[in-house]
mmCIF file of C-alpha atoms in Angstrom:
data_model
loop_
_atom_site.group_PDB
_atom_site.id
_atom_site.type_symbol
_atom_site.label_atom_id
_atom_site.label_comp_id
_atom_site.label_asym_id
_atom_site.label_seq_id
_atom_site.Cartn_x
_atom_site.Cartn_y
_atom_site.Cartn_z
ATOM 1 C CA UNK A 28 -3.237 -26.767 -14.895
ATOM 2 C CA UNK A 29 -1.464 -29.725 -15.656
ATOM 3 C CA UNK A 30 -0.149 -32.080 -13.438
ATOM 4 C CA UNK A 31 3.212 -32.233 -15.002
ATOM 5 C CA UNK A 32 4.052 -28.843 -15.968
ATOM 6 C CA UNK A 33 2.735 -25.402 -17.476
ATOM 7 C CA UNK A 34 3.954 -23.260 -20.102
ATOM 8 C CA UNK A 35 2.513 -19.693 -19.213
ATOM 9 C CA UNK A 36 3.982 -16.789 -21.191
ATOM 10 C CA UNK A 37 3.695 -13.901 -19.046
ATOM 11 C CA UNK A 38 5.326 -11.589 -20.688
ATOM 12 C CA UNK A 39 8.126 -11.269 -23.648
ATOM 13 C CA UNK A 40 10.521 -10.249 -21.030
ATOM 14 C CA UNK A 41 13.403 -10.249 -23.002
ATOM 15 C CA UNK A 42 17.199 -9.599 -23.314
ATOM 16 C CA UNK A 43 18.449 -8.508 -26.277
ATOM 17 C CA UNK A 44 21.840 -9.743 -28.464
ATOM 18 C CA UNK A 45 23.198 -9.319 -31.710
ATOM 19 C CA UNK A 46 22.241 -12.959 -32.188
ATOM 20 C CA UNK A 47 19.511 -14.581 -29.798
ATOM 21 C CA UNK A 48 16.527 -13.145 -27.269
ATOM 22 C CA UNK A 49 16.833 -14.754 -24.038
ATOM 23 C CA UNK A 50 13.725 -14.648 -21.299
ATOM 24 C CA UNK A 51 13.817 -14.821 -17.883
ATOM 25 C CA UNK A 52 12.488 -18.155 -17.728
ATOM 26 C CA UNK A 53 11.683 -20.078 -13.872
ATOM 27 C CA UNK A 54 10.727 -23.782 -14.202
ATOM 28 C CA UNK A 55 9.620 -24.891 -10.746
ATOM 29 C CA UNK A 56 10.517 -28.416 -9.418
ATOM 30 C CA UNK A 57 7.861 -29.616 -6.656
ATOM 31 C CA UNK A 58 4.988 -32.419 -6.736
ATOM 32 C CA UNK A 59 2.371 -30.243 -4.059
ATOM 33 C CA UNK A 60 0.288 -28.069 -6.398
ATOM 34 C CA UNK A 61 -0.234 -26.302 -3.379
ATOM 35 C CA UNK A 62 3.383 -24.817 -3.755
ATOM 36 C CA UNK A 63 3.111 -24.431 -7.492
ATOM 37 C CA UNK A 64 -0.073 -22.381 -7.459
ATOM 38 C CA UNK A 65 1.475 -19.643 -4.671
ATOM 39 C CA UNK A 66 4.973 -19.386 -6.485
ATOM 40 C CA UNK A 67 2.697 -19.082 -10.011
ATOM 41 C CA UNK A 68 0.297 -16.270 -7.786
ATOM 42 C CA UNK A 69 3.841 -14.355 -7.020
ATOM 43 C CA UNK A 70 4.865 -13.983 -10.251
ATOM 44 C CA UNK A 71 2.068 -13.913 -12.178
ATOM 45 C CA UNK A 72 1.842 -9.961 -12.215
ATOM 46 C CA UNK A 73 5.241 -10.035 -13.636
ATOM 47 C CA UNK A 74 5.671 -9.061 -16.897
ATOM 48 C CA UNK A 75 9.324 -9.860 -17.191
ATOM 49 C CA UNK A 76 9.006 -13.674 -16.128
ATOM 50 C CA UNK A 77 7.667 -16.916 -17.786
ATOM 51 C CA UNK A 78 7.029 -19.322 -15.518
ATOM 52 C CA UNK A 79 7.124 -23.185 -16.013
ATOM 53 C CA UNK A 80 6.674 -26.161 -13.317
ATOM 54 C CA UNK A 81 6.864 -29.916 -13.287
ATOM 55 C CA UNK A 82 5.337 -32.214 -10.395
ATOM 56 C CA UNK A 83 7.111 -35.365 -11.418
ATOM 57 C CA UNK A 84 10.638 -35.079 -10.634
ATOM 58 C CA UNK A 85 12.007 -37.693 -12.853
ATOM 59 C CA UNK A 86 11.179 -36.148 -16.011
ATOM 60 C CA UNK A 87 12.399 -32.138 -14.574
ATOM 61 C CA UNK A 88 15.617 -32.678 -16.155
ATOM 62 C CA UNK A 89 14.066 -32.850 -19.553
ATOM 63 C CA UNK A 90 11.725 -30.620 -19.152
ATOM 64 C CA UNK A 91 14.996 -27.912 -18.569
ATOM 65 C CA UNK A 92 16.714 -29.279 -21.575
ATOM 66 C CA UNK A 93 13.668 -28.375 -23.521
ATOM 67 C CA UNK A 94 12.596 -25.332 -21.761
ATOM 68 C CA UNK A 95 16.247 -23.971 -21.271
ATOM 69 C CA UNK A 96 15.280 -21.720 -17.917
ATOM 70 C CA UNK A 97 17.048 -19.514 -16.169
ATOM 71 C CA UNK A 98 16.655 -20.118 -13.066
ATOM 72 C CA UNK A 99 15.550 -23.703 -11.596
ATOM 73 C CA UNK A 100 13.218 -23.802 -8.205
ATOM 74 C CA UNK A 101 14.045 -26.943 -6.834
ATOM 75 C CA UNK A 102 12.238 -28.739 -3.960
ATOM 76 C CA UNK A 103 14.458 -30.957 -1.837
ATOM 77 C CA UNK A 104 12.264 -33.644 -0.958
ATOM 78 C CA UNK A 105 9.646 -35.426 -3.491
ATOM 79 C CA UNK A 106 8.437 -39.126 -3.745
ATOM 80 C CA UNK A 107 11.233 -41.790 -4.974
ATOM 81 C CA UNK A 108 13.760 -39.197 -5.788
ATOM 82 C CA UNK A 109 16.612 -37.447 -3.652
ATOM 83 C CA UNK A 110 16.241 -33.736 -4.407
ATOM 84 C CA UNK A 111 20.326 -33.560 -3.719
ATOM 85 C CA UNK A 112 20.790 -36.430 -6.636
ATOM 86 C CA UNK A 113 18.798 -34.195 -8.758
ATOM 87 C CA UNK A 114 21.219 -31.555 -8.420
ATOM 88 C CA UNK A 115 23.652 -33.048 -9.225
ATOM 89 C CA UNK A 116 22.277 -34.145 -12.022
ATOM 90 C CA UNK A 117 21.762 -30.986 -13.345
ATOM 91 C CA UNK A 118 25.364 -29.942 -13.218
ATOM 92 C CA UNK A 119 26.756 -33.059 -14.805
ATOM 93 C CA UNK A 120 24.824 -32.509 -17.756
ATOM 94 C CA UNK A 121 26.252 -30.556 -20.265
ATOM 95 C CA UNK A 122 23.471 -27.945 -21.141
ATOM 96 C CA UNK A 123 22.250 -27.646 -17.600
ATOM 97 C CA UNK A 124 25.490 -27.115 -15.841
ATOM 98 C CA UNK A 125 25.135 -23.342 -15.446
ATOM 99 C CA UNK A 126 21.663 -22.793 -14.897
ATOM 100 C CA UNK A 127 21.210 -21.601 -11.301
ATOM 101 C CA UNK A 128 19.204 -23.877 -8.849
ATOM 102 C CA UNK A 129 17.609 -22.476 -5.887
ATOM 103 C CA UNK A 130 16.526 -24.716 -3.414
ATOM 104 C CA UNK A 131 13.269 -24.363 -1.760
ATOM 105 C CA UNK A 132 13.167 -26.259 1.569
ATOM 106 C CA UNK A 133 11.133 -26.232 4.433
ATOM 107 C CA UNK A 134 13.326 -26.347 7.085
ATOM 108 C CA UNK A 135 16.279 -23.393 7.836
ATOM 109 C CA UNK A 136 18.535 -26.042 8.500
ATOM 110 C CA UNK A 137 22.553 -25.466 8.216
ATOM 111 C CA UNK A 138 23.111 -28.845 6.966
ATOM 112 C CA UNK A 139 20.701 -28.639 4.342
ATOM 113 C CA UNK A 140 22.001 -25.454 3.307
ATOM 114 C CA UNK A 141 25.602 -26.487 3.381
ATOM 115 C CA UNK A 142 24.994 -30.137 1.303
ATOM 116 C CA UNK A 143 22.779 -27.874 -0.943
ATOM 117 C CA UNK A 144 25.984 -25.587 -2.122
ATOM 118 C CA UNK A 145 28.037 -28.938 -1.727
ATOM 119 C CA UNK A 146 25.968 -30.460 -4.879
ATOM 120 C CA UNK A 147 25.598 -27.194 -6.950
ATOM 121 C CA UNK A 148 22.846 -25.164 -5.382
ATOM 122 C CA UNK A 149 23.321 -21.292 -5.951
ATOM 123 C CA UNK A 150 20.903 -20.615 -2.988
ATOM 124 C CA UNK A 151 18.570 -21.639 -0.816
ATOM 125 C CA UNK A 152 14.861 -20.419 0.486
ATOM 126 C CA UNK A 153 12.733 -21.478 2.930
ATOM 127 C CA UNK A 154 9.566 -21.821 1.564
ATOM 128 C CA UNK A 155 6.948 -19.949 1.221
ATOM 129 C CA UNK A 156 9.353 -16.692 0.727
ATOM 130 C CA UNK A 157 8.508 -13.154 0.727
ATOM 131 C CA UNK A 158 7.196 -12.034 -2.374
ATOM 132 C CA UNK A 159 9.570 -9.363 -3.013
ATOM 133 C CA UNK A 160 12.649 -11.281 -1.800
ATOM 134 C CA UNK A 161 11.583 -14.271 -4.252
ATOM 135 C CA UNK A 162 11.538 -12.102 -7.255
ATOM 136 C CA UNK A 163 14.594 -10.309 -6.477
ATOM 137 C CA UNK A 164 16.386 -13.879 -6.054
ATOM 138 C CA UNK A 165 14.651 -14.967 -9.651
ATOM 139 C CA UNK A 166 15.877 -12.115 -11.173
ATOM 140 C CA UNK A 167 19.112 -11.795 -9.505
ATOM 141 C CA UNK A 168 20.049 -15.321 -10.581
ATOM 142 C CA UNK A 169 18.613 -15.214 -13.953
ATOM 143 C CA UNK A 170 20.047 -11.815 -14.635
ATOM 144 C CA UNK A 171 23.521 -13.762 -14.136
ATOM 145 C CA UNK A 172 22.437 -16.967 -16.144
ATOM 146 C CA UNK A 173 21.713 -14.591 -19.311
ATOM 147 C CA UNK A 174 24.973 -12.511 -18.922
ATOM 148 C CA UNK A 175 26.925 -15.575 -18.732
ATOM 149 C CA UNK A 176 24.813 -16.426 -22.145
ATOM 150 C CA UNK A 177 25.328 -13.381 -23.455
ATOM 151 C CA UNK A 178 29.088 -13.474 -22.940
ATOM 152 C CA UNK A 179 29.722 -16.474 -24.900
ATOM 153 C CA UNK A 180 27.758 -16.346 -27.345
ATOM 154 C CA UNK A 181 29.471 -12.638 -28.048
ATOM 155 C CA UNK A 182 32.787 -14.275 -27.663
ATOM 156 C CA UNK A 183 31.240 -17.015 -30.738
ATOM 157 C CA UNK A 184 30.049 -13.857 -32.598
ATOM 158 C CA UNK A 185 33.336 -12.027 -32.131
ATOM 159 C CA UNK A 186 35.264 -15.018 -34.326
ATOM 160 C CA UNK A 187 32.721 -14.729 -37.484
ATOM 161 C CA UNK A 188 33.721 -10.924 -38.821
ATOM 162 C CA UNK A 189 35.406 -7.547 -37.803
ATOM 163 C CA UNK A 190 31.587 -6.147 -38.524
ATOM 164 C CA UNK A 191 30.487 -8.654 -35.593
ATOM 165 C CA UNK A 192 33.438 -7.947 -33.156
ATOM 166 C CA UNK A 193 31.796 -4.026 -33.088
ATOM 167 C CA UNK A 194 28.491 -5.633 -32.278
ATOM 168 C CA UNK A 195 29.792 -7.690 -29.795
ATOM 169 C CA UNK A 196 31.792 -4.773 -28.099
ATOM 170 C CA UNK A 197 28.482 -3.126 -27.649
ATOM 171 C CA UNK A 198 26.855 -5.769 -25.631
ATOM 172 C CA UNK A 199 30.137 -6.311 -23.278
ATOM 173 C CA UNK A 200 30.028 -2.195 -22.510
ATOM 174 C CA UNK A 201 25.815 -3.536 -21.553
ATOM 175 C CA UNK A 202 27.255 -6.059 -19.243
ATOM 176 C CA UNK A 203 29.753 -3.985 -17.831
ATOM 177 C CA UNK A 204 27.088 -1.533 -16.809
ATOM 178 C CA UNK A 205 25.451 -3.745 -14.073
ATOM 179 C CA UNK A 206 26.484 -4.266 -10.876
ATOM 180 C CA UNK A 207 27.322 -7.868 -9.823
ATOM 181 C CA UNK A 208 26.129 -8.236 -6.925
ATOM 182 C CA UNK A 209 22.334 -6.134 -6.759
ATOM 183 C CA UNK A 210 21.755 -6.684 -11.007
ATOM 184 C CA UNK A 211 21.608 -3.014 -11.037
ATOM 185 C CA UNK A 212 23.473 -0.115 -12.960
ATOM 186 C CA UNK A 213 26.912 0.559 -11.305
ATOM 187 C CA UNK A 214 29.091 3.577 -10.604
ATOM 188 C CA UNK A 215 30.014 4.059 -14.145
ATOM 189 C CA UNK A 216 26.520 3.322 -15.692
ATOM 190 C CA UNK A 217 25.172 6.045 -12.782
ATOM 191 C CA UNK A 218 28.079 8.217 -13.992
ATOM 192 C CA UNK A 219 27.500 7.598 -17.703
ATOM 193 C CA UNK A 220 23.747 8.416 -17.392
ATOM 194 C CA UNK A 221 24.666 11.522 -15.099
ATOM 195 C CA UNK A 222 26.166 13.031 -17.853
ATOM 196 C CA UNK A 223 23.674 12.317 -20.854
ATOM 197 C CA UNK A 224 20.666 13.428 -17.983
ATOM 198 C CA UNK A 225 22.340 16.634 -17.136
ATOM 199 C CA UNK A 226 23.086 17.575 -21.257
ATOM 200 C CA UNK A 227 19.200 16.432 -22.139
ATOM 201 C CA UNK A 228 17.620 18.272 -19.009
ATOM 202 C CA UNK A 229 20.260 21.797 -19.465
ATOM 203 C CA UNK A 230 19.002 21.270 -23.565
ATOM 204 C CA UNK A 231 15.279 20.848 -22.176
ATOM 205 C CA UNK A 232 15.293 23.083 -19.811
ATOM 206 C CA UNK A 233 13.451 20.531 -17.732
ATOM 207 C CA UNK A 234 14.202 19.428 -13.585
ATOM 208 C CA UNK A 235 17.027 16.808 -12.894
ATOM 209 C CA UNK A 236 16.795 14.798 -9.213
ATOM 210 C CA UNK A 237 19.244 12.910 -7.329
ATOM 211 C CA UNK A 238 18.361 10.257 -4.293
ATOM 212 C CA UNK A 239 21.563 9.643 -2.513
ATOM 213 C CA UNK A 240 20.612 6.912 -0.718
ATOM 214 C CA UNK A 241 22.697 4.779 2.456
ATOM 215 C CA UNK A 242 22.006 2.015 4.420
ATOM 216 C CA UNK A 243 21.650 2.737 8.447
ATOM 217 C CA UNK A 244 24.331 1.058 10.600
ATOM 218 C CA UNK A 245 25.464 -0.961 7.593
ATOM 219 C CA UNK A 246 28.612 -2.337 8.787
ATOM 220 C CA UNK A 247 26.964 -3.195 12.223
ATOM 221 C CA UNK A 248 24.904 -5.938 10.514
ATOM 222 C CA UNK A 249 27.639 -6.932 8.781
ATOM 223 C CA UNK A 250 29.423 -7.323 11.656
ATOM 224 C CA UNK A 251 26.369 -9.101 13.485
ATOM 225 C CA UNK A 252 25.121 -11.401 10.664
ATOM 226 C CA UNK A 253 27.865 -11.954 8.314
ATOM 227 C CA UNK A 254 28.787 -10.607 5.328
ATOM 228 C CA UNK A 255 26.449 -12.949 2.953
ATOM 229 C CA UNK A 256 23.663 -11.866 4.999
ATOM 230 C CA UNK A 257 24.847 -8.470 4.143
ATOM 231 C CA UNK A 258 24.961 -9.177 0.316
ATOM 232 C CA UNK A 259 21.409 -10.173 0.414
ATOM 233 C CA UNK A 260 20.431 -7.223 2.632
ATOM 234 C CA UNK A 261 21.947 -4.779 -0.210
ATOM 235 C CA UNK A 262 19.906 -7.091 -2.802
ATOM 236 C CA UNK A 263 17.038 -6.281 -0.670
ATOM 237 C CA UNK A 264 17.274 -2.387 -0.807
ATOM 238 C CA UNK A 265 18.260 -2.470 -4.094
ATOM 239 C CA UNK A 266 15.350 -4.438 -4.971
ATOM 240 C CA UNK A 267 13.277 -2.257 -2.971
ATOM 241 C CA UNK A 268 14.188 1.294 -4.913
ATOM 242 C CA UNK A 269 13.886 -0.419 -7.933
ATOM 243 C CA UNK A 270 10.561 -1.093 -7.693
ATOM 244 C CA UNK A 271 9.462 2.898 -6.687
ATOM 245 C CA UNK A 272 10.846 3.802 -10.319
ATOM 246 C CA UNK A 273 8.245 4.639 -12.348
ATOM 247 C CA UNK A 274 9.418 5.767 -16.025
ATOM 248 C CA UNK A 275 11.965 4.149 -18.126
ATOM 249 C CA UNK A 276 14.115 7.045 -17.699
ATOM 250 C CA UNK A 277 14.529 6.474 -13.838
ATOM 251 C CA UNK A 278 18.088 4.869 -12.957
ATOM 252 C CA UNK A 279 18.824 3.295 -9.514
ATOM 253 C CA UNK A 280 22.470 2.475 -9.392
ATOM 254 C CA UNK A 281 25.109 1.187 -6.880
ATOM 255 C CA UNK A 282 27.071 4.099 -5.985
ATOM 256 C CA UNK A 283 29.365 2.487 -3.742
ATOM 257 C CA UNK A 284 29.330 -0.584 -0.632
ATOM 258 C CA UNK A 285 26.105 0.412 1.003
ATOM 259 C CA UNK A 286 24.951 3.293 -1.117
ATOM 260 C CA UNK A 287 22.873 4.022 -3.595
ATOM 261 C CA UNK A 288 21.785 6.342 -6.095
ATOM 262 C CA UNK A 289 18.169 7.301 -8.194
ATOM 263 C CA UNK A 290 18.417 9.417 -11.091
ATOM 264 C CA UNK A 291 15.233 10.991 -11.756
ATOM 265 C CA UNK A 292 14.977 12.813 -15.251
ATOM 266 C CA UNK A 293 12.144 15.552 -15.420
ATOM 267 C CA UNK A 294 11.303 15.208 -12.050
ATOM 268 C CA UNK A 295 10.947 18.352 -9.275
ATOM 269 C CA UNK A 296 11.685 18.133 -5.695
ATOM 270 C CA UNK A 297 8.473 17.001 -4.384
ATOM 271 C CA UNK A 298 8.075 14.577 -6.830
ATOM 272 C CA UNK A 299 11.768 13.427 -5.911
ATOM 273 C CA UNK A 300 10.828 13.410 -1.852
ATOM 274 C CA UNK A 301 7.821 11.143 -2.711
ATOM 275 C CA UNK A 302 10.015 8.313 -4.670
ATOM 276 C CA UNK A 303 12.297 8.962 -1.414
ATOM 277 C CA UNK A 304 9.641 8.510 1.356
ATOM 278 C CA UNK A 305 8.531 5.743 -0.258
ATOM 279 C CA UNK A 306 11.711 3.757 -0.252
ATOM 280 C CA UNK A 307 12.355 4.769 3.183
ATOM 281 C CA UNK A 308 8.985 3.585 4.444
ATOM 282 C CA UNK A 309 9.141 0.508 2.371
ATOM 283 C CA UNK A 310 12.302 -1.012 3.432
ATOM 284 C CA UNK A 311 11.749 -0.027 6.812
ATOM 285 C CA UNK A 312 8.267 -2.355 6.491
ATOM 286 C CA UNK A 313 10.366 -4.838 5.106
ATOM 287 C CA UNK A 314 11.145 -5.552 8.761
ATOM 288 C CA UNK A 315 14.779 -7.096 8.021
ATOM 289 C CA UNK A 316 15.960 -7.838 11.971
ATOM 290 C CA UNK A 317 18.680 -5.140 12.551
ATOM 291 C CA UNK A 318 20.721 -5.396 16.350
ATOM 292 C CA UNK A 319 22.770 -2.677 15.354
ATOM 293 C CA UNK A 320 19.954 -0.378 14.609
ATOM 294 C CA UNK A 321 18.380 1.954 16.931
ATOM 295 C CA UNK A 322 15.226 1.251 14.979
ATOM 296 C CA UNK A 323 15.545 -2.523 15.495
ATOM 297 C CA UNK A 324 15.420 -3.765 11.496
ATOM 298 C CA UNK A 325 17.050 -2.419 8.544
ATOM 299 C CA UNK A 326 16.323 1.275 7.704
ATOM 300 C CA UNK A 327 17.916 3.858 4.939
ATOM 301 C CA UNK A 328 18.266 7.432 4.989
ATOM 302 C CA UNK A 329 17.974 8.999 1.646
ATOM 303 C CA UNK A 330 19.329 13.172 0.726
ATOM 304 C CA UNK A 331 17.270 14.274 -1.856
ATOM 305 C CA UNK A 332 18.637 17.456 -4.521
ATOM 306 C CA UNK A 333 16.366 19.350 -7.359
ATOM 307 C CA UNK A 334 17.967 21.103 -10.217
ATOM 308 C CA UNK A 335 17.002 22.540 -13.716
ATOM 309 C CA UNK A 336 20.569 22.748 -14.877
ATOM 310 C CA UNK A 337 22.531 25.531 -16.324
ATOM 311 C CA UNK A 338 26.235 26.193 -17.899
ATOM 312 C CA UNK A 339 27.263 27.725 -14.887
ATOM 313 C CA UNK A 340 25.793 24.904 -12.562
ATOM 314 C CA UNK A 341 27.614 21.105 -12.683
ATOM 315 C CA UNK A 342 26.891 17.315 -11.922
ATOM 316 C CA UNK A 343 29.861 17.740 -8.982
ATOM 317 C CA UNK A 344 27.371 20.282 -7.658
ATOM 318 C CA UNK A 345 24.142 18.407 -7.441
ATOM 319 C CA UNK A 346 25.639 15.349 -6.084
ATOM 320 C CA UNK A 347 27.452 17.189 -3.559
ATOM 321 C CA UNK A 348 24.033 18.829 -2.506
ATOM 322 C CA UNK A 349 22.654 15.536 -2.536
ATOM 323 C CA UNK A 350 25.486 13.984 -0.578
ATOM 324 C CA UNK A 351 25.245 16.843 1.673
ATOM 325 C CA UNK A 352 21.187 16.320 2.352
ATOM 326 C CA UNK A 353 21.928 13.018 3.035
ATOM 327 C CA UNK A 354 24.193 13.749 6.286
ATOM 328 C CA UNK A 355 22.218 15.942 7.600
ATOM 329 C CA UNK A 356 19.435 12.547 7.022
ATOM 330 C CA UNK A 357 22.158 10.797 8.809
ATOM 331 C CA UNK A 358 22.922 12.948 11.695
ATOM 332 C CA UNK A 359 18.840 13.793 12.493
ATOM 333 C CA UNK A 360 18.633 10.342 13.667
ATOM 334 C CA UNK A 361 18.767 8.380 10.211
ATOM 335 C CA UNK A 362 15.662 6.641 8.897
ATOM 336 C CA UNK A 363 14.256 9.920 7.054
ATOM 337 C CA UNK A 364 14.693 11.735 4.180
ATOM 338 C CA UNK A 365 16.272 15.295 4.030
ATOM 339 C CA UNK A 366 16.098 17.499 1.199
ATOM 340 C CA UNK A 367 18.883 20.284 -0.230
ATOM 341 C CA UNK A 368 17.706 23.424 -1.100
ATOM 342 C CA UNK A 369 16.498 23.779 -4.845
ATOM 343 C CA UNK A 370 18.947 24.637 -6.806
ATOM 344 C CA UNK A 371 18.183 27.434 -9.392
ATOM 345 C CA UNK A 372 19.726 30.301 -11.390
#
């Protein structure tokens, strides 16, 4: 590697416009290798992220004007530069004003954190993070970079023809479809895809599933950690259930303040109850500190409903099956999965 930066294309990752392909693009800001090499280790085995570093601090701000990331890991404290002045840096130039900077420090420190946001930060990490909570963060973040992209360069395209306002129109209805605080679908995507599901699996004659899904004792840790805890706890889970879909076709979506939806096309019930275990026992290993729970961290319980539908049989109805697995998940002592009776014929 060198020991001013790497260009490592993991992967086209790419998003899509009418005019321009962005990638989610990281550039990492810290002089100890050390630090570069485990960051690189965490996302190398992600093919939806390029990842970039530079050592020497004084030439990161034109490495980002060249590389144009979307999302900057910056290290606070590096020889004969202020990691702060850096920042700030970064938002008073005119290409780099937007691009999120995370800050990687090593101490949990209020101060830090607060002078951090003060500058321009758009979080902050301890480092080394979690694995899973690093990549959510990278992706959360650059997810909101590209949208922001997306929008104006769809509001540039909009001006040039009444042929490229329709284009444009189409990418807005893709923006609108993600939630904007976990990056994935919301109600109306979930309801959207509902729809087009059921019609393709009634046509197909083929199994529809539904994972209603609900965060234990939600408002308790809100109440006990504050509610910017709580938004990264729901970027957790969501983060979490994302990565137990396995087919293109699979949807997790935001149904609502702490719950959550899968869609699973062409799947039975046991297949369904193994993508719900999973999540269950995954975020419960997560081991995200929980006063309020009777399990002591953060736990979900997940209904789970199987349907191959019919004319006579609805959406309404497999939700409310769902729905109504997922109290009786709830009320068994939470932390489990519960399954509605198959629906047939």
């Amino acid at each position: 590697m060198s020991d001013t930066s790497l260009h490592r294309t993991l992967a086209p990752a790419e998003v899509e416009t009418g005019l321009t392909i962005f990638k989610v693009r990281a550039l990492l800001v810290d002089d100890q290798l050390i630090i570069v090499e485990a960051v690189r280790r965490m996302l190398s085995d992600q093919p939806d992220i390029e990842f970039h570093y530079v050592t020497d601090a004084a030439l990161a701000a034109q490495t980002a004007i060249q590389l144009q990331p979307t999302v900057i890991l910056q290290d606070l404290v590096m020889p004969n530069i202020d990691g702060f002045g850096l920042i700030k840096q970064y938002r008073d130039d005119d290409i780099l004003r937007h691009v999120p900077v995370i800050v990687l420090s090593s101490k949990e420190d209020p101060k830090l954190k607060a002078h951090s946001f003060a500058v321009g930060a758009n979080d902050y990490i301890v480092k080394l993070p979690d694995k899973l909570e690093l990549l959510a963060r990278v992706r959360y973040h650059s997810n909101a970079h590209i949208s922001r992209l997306q929008r104006d360069q769809a509001f540039r395209f909009l001006r040039e023809s009444q042929k490229q306002l329709a284009d444009a129109n189409i990418e807005l209805q893709k923006l609108a479809a993600l939630d904007s605080l976990t990056g994935i679908a919301n109600r109306r995507h979930f309801d959207d895809t509902m729809r087009v599901e059921w019609q393709r699996a009634q046509r197909d004659r083929q199994p529809l599933s539904l994972l209603m899904c609900d965060i234990d004792c939600f408002k308790l840790y809100n109440d006990a950690y504050g509610h910017l805890s709580g938004d990264l706890c729901l970027k957790k889970a969501a983060a979490v259930m994302t990565g137990h879909l396995k087919r293109p076709a699979d949807l997790a979506a935001r149904y609502g303040g702490e719950e959550f939806a899968i869609v699973l096309p062409d799947t039975p019930l046991s297949g369904a109850l193994s993508v719900a275990e999973d999540c269950v026992r995954h975020l419960e290993q997560r081991r995200i500190a929980h006063v309020g729970s009777p399990h002591g961290v953060v736990t979900m319980s997940v209904g789970v409903a199987s349907i191959i539908p019919t004319p006579e049989s609805s959406v309404e109805a497999l939700i409310a099956m769902a729905d109504k697995a997922l109290y009786a998940a709830k009320h068994g002592g939470r932390n489990q999965v519960c399954a509605a009776p198959e629906l047939t014929d």
